[in-house]
Coordinates of C-alpha atoms and ligand atoms in Angstrom, one line a residue:
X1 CA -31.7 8.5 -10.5
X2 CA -32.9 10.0 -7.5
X3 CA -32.6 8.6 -3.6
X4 CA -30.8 5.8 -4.9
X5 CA -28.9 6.0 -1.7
X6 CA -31.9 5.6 0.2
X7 CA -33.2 2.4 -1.0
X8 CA -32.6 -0.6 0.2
X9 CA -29.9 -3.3 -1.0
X10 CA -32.7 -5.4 -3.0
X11 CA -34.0 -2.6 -4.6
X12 CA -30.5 -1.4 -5.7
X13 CA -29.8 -4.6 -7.0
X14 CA -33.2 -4.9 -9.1
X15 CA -32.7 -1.5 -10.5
X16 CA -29.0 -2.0 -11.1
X17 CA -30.1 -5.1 -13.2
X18 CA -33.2 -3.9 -15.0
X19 CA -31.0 -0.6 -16.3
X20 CA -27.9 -2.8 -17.2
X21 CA -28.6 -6.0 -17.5
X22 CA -32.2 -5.7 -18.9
X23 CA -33.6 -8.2 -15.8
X24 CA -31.2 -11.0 -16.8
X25 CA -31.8 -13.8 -14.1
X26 CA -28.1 -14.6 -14.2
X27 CA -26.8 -11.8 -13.9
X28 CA -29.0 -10.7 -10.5
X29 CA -27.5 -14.4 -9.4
X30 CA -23.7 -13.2 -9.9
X31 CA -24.3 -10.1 -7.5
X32 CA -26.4 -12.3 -5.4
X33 CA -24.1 -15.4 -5.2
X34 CA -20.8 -13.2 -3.8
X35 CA -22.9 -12.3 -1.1
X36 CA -21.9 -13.4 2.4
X37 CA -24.1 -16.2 3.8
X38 CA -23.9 -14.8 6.9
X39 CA -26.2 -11.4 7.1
X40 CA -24.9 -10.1 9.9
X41 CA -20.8 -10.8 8.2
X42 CA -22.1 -9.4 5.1
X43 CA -23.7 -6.2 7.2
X44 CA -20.2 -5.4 8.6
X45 CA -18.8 -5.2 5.4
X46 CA -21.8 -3.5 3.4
X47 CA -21.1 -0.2 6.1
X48 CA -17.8 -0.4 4.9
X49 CA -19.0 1.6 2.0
X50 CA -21.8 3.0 0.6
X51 CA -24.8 1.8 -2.0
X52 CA -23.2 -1.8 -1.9
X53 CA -25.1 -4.5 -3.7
X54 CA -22.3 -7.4 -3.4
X55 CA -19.2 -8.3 -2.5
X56 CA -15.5 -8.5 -5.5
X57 CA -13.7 -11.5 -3.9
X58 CA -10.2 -11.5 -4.6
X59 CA -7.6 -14.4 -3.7
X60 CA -6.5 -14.8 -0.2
X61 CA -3.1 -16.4 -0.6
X62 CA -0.1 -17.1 1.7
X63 CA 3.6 -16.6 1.6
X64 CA 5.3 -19.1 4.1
X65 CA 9.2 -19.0 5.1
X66 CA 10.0 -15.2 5.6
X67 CA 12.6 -14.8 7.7
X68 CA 12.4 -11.6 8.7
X69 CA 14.9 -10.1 12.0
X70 CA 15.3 -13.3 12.9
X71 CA 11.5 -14.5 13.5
X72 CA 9.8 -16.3 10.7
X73 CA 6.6 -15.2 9.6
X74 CA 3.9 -16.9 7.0
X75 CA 2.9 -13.9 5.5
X76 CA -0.7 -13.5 3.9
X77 CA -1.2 -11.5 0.7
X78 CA -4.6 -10.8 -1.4
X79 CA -4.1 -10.3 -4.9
X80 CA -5.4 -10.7 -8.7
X81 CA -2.0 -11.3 -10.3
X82 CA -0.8 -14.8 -10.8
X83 CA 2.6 -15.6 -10.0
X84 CA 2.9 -12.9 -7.5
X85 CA 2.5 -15.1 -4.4
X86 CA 4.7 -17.9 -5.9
X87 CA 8.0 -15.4 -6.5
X88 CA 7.3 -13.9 -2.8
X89 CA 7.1 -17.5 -1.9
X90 CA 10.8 -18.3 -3.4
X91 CA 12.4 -15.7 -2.9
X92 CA 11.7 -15.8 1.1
X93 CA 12.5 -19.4 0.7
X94 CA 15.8 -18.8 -1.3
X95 CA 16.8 -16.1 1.7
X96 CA 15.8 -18.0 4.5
X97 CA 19.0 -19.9 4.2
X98 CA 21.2 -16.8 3.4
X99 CA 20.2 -14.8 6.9
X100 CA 17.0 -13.7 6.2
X101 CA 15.8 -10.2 5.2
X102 CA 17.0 -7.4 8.0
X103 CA 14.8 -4.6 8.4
X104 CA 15.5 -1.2 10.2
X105 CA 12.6 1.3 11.1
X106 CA 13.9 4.6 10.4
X107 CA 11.0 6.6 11.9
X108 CA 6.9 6.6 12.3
X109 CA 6.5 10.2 12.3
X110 CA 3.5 11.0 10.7
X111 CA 2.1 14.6 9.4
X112 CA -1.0 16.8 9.4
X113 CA -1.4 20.0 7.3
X114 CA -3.8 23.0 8.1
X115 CA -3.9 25.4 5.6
X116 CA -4.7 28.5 6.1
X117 CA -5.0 32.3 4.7
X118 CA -3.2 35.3 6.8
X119 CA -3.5 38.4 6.0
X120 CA -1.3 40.1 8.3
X121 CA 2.2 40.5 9.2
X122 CA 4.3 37.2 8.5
X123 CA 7.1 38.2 10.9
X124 CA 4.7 38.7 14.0
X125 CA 3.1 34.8 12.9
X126 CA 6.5 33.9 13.1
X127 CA 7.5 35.4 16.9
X128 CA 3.5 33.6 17.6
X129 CA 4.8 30.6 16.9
X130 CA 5.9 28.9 20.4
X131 CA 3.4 30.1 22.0
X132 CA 0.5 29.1 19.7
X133 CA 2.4 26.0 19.9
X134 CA 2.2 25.7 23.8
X135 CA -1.8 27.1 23.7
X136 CA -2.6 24.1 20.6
X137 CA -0.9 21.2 22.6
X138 CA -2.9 22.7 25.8
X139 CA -6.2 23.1 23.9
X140 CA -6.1 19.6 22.2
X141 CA -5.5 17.6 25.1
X142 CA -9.0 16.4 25.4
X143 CA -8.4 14.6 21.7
X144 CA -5.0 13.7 22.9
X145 CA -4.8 12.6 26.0
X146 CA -5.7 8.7 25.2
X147 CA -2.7 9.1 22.3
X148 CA -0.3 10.3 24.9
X149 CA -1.5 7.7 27.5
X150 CA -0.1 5.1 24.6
X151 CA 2.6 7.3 23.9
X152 CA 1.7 9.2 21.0
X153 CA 0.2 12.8 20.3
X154 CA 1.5 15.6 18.9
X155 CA 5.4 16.0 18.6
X156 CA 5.9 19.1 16.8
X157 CA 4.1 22.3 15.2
X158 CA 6.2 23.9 12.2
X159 CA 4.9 26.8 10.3
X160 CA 5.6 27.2 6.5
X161 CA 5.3 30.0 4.2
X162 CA 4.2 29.6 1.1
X163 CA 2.8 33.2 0.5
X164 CA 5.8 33.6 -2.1
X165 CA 4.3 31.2 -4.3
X166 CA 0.0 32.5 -3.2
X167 CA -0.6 35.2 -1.5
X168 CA -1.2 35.0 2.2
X169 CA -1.2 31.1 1.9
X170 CA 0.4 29.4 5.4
X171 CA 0.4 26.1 6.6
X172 CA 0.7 24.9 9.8
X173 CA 2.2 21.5 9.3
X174 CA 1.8 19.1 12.8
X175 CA 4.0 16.1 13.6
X176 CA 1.8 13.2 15.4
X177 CA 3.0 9.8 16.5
X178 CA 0.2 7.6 16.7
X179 CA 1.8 4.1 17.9
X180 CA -0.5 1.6 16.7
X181 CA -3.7 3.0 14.7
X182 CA -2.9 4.2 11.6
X183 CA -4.3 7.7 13.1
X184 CA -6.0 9.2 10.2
X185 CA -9.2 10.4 12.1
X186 CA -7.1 11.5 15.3
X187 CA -5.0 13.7 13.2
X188 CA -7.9 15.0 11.1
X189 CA -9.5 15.7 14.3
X190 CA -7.0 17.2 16.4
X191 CA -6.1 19.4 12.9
X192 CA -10.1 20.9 12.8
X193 CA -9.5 21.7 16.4
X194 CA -6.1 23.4 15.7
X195 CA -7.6 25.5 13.1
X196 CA -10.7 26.5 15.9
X197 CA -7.8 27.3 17.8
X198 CA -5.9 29.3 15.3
X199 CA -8.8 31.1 14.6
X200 CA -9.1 32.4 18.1
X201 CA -5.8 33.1 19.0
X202 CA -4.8 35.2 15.9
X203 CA -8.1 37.2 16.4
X204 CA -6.8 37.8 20.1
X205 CA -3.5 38.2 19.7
X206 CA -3.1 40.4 16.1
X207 CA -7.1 41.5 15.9
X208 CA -7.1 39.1 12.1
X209 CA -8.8 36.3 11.7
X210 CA -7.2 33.9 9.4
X211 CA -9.3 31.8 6.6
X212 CA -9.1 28.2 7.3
X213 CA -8.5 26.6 3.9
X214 CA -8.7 23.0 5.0
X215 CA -7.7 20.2 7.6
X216 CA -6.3 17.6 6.5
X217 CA -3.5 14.5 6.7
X218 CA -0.8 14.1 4.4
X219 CA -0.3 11.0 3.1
X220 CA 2.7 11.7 3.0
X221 CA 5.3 10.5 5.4
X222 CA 9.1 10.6 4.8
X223 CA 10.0 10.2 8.3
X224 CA 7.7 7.3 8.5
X225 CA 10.5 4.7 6.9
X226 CA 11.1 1.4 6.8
X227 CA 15.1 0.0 4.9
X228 CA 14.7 -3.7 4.1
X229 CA 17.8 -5.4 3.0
X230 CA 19.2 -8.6 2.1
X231 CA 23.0 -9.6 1.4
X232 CA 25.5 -12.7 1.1
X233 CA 28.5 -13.7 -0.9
X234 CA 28.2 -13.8 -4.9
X235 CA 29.2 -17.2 -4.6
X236 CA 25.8 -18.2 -2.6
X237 CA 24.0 -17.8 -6.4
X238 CA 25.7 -20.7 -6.9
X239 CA 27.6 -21.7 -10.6
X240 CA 27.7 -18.7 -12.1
X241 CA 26.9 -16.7 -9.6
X242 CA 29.5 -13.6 -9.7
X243 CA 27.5 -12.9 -13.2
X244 CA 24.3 -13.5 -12.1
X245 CA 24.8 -11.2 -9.2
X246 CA 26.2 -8.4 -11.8
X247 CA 23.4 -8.5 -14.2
X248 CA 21.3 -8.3 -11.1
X249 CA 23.0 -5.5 -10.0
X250 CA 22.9 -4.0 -13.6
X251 CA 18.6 -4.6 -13.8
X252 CA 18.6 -2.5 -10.7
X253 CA 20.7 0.5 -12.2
X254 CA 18.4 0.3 -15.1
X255 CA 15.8 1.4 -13.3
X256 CA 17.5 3.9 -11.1
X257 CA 18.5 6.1 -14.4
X258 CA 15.3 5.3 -16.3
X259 CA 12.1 6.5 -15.4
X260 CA 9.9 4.2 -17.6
X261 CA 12.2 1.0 -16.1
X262 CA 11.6 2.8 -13.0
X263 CA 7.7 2.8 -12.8
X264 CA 7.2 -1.1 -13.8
X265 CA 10.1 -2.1 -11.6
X266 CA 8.6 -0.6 -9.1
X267 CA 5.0 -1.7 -10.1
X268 CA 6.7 -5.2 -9.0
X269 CA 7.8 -4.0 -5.4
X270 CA 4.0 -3.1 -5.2
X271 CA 2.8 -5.9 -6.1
X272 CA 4.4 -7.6 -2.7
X273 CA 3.5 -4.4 -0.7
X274 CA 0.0 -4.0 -1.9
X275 CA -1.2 -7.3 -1.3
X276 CA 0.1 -7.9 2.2
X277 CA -1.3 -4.2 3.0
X278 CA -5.1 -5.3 1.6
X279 CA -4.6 -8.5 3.7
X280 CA -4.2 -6.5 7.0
X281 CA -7.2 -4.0 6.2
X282 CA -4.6 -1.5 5.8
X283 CA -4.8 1.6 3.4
X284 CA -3.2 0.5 -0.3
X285 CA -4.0 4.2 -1.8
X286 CA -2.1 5.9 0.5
X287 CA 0.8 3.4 -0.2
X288 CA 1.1 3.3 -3.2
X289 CA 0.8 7.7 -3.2
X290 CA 3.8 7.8 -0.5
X291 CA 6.1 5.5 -1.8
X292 CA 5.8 7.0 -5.5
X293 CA 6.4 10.4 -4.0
X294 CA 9.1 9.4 -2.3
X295 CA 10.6 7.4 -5.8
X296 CA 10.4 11.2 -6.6
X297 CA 11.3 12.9 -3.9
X298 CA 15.0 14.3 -6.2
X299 CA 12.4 15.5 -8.5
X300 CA 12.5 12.2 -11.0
X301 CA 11.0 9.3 -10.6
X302 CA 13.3 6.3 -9.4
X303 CA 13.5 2.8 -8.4
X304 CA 12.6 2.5 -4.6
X305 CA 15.5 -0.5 -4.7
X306 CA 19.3 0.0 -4.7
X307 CA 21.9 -2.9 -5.4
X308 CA 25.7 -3.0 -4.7
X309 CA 28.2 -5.5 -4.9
X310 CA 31.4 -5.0 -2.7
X311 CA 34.2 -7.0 -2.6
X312 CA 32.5 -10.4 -3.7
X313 CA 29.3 -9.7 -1.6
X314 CA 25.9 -8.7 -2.9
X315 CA 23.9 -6.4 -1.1
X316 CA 19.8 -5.6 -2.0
X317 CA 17.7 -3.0 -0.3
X318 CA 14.7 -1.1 -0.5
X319 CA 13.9 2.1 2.1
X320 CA 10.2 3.2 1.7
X321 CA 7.7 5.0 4.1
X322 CA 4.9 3.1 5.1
X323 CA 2.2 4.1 7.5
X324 CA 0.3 1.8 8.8
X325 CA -2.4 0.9 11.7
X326 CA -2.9 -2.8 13.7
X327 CA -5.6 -1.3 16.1
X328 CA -8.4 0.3 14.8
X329 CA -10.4 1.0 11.1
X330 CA -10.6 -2.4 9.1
X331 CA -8.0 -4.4 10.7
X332 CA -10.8 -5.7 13.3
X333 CA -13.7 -5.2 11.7
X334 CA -13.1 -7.5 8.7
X335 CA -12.7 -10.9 9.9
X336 CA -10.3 -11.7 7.6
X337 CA -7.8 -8.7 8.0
X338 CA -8.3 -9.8 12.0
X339 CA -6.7 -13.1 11.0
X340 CA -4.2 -12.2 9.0
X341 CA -2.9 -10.0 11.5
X342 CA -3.3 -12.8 14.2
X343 CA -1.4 -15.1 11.8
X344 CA 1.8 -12.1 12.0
X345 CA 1.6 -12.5 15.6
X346 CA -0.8 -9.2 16.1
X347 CA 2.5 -7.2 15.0
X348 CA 2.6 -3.6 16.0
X349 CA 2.7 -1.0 13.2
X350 CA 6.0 -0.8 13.4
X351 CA 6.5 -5.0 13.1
X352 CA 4.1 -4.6 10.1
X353 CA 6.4 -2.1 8.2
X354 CA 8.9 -4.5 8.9
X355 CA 7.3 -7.4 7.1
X356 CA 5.6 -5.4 4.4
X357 CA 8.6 -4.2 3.7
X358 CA 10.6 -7.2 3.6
X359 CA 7.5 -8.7 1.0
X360 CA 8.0 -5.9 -1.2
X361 CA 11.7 -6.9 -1.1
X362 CA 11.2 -10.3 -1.6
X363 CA 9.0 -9.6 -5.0
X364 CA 11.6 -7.1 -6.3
X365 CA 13.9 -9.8 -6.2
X366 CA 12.1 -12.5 -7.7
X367 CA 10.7 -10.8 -10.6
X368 CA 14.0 -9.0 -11.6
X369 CA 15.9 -12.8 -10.8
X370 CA 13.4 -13.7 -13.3
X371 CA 13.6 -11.1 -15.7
X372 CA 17.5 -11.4 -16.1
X373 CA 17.2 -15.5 -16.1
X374 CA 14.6 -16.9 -17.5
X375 CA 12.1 -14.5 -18.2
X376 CA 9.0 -13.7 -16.7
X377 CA 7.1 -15.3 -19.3
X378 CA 7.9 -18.6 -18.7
X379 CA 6.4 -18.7 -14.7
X380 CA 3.6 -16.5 -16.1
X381 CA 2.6 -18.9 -18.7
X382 CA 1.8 -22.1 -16.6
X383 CA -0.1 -20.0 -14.5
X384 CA -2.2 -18.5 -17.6
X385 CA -2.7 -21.7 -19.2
X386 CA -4.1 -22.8 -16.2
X387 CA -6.5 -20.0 -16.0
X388 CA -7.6 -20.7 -19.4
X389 CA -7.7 -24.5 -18.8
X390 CA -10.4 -23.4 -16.3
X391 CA -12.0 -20.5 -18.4
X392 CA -13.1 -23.3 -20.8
X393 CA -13.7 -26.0 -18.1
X394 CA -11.2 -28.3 -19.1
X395 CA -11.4 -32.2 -17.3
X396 CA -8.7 -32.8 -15.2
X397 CA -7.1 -35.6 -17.6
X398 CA -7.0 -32.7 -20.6
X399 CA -5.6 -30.1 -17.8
X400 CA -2.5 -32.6 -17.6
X401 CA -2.5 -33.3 -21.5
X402 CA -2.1 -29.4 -22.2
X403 CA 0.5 -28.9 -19.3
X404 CA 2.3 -30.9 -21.1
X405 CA 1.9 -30.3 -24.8
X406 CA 2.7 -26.4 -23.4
X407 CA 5.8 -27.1 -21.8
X408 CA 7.6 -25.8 -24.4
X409 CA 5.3 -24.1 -26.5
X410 CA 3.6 -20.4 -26.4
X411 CA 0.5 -20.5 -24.8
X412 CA -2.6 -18.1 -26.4
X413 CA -6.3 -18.9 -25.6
X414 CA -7.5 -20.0 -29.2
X415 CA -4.1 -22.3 -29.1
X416 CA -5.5 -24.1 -25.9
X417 CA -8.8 -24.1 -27.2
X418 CA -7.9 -25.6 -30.6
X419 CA -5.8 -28.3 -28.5
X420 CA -8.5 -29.5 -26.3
X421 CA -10.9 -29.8 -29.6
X422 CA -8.5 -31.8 -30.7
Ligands
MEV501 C1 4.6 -7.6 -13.1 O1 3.4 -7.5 -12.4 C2 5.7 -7.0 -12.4 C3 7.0 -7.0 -13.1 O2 6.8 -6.3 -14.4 C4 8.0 -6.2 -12.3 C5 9.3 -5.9 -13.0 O3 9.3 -5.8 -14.2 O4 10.3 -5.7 -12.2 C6 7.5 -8.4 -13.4

């Protein structure tokens, strides 16, 4: 296929289904169908990526009750999974009445790397240092001056040396706070003007050139961290409690000495982050990247969530970096990221790390509450049979017949189908 770029959506589409679907009408209706009715909607969203021929609606759900510092949000969450929204759901209702979730920001710095090859004397790049530094935060004031008007910019220039590990390699690695936009293209900017920059001072200063490898952010952001925590008496589990709490406590220590406990426990805190994240037209990938690295970041892979209980009182938290924007990108082009931010109160970033963190705390509690109680499955199951209840088109008298029969049975498709034959 050549030029396929250069077509236009119809003639995509009919391509797309005479290759794959050889020309089936109902097929060509599917793609057609998740179209927005609106055209000039649907043309926002088609430039958010390239050779689209429809739209892949996922559920727009919402989480109400959070109480989160003190101010109580109704938080809004897209996601595939069933069951996620409903344990975020309870689990902010169960610690609205137990003082809420408390979050601290521990920083929004974020981080841009230029990479570079040097060839000359590391000792003399070294002594170069502050005053490249003061000639780069001079020379990039025409990118940065709108940053700095909002408080932001550039807060630091370090240089590393990897050269031990490939010859001649260098980074310079740049600090940036970028208040409310998530600040990828500012930083990728300002770092292609820093290597310009680099380029032409090193030539001036030591007659070498450097080779710029690349300019790039790093998705990485330690110092860009959010701690969500909840706590109250073991008692507050109510009968039982004091065991509930340990076994609780015990789930979480699982996964903080076990790597493959570690991943699905933390798969579960995702499931909370990444949905509110995707509601507010914020960057999942990038998550999801940073707060694995830093499940890493003793070189093995841990749970993101630590538990303690201290003399009767229970104590859950989570500390992840999140970097996020409320200005700029996808949060006001798509209409519905626009609302959901509007329905948070138009947070700042920093507000948003505050409640996405909080949701991610909220599902780590529910699902491991459930996993040491009752079992996922149980939860799980209503919600599948009801998918397959729908799958097969089921009236809504036979939907409350299998409910039913299923309350205390295993649910499987062909056993759902064989009841409603029956
Ligand atoms: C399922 O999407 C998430 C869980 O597996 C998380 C966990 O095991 O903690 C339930």
């Amino acid at each position: 296929m050549q030029g396929f770029s250069k077509r236009t959506k119809t003639a995509k589409l009919e391509w797309l289904v005479q290759q794959y679907f050889h020309n089936d009408a109902q097929a060509a209706q599917i793609f057609c169908d998740m179209a927005h009715r609106d055209p000039a909607l649907q043309k926002i969203i088609d430039g958010f990526s390239e050779n689209t021929v429809s739209n892949f609606l996922l559920p727009y759900g919402i989480a109400p009750n959070f109480l989160i510092n003190g101010v109580t949000y109704c938080v809004p969450m897209v996601i595939e999974e069933s069951s996620v929204v409903a344990a975020a759901s309870a689990a902010a209702k169960f610690w609205q009445t137990r003082g809420g979730f408390h979050v601290e920001i521990m920083g929004t710095e974020k981080i841009g790397q230029l990479h570079f090859n040097y060839t000359g004397d590391v000792g003399v790049l070294k002594t170069l240092l502050p005053e490249l530094t003061t000639t780069i935060l001079h020379e990039t004031e025409a990118l940065t001056a709108n940053m700095q008007k909002r408080g932001g910019g550039i807060t630091g220039i370090d240089l590393e040396d990897f050269s031990d590990r490939e010859p001649h390699y260098f980074q310079l690695k740049l600090r940036f706070e970028t208040c409310d936009s998530m600040g990828a293209n500012f930083i990728n900017s300002v770092l292609e003007e820093t290597g310009r920059i680099l380029t032409h001072f090193l030539k001036q200063k030591v007659g070498i050139e450097p080779t710029i490898i690349m300019a790039i952010l790093s998705n990485y952001t330690p110092n860009c961290l959010a701690k969500a925590w909840v706590e109250c008496p073991v008692d507050s589990f109510g009968t039982g409690g004091a065991a509930l709490a340990e076994k609780f406590r015990k789930a979480i220590r699982i996964a903080e000495i076990d790597t493959f406990r570690a991943v699905t426990h933390n798969k579960g805190i995702f499931n909370g982050i990444d949905a509110v994240v995707l509601a507010t037209g914020n960057d999942f990938r990038a998550t999801e990247a940073c707060g694995h690295a830093h499940a890493a970041r003793t070189g093995r892979y841990k749970s993101l969530s630590h538990c303690e209980i201290k003399n009767n009182m229970f104590k859950f938290e989570l500390e992840i970096p999140l970097a996020f924007g409320t200005v700029g990108g996808l949060t006001t082009l798509h209409p519905l990221a626009k609302l959901s931010l509007a329905m948070l109160g138009n947070p700042t970033a920093k507000t948003l790390m505050t409640i996405v963190a909080a949701t991610g705390l909220a599902q780590n509690f529910a699902a491991v509450r459930s996993l040491v109680t009752t079992g996922i499955q149980k939860g799980h199951m209503k919600m599948h049979l009801t998918n397959i209840l729908n799958h097969l088109q089921a009236s809504e008298p036979e939907i409350q017949a299998a409910l039913q029969h299923f309350v205390d049975k295993p649910v499987s498709f062909s056993g759902v189908r064989i009841f409603l034959k029956k």
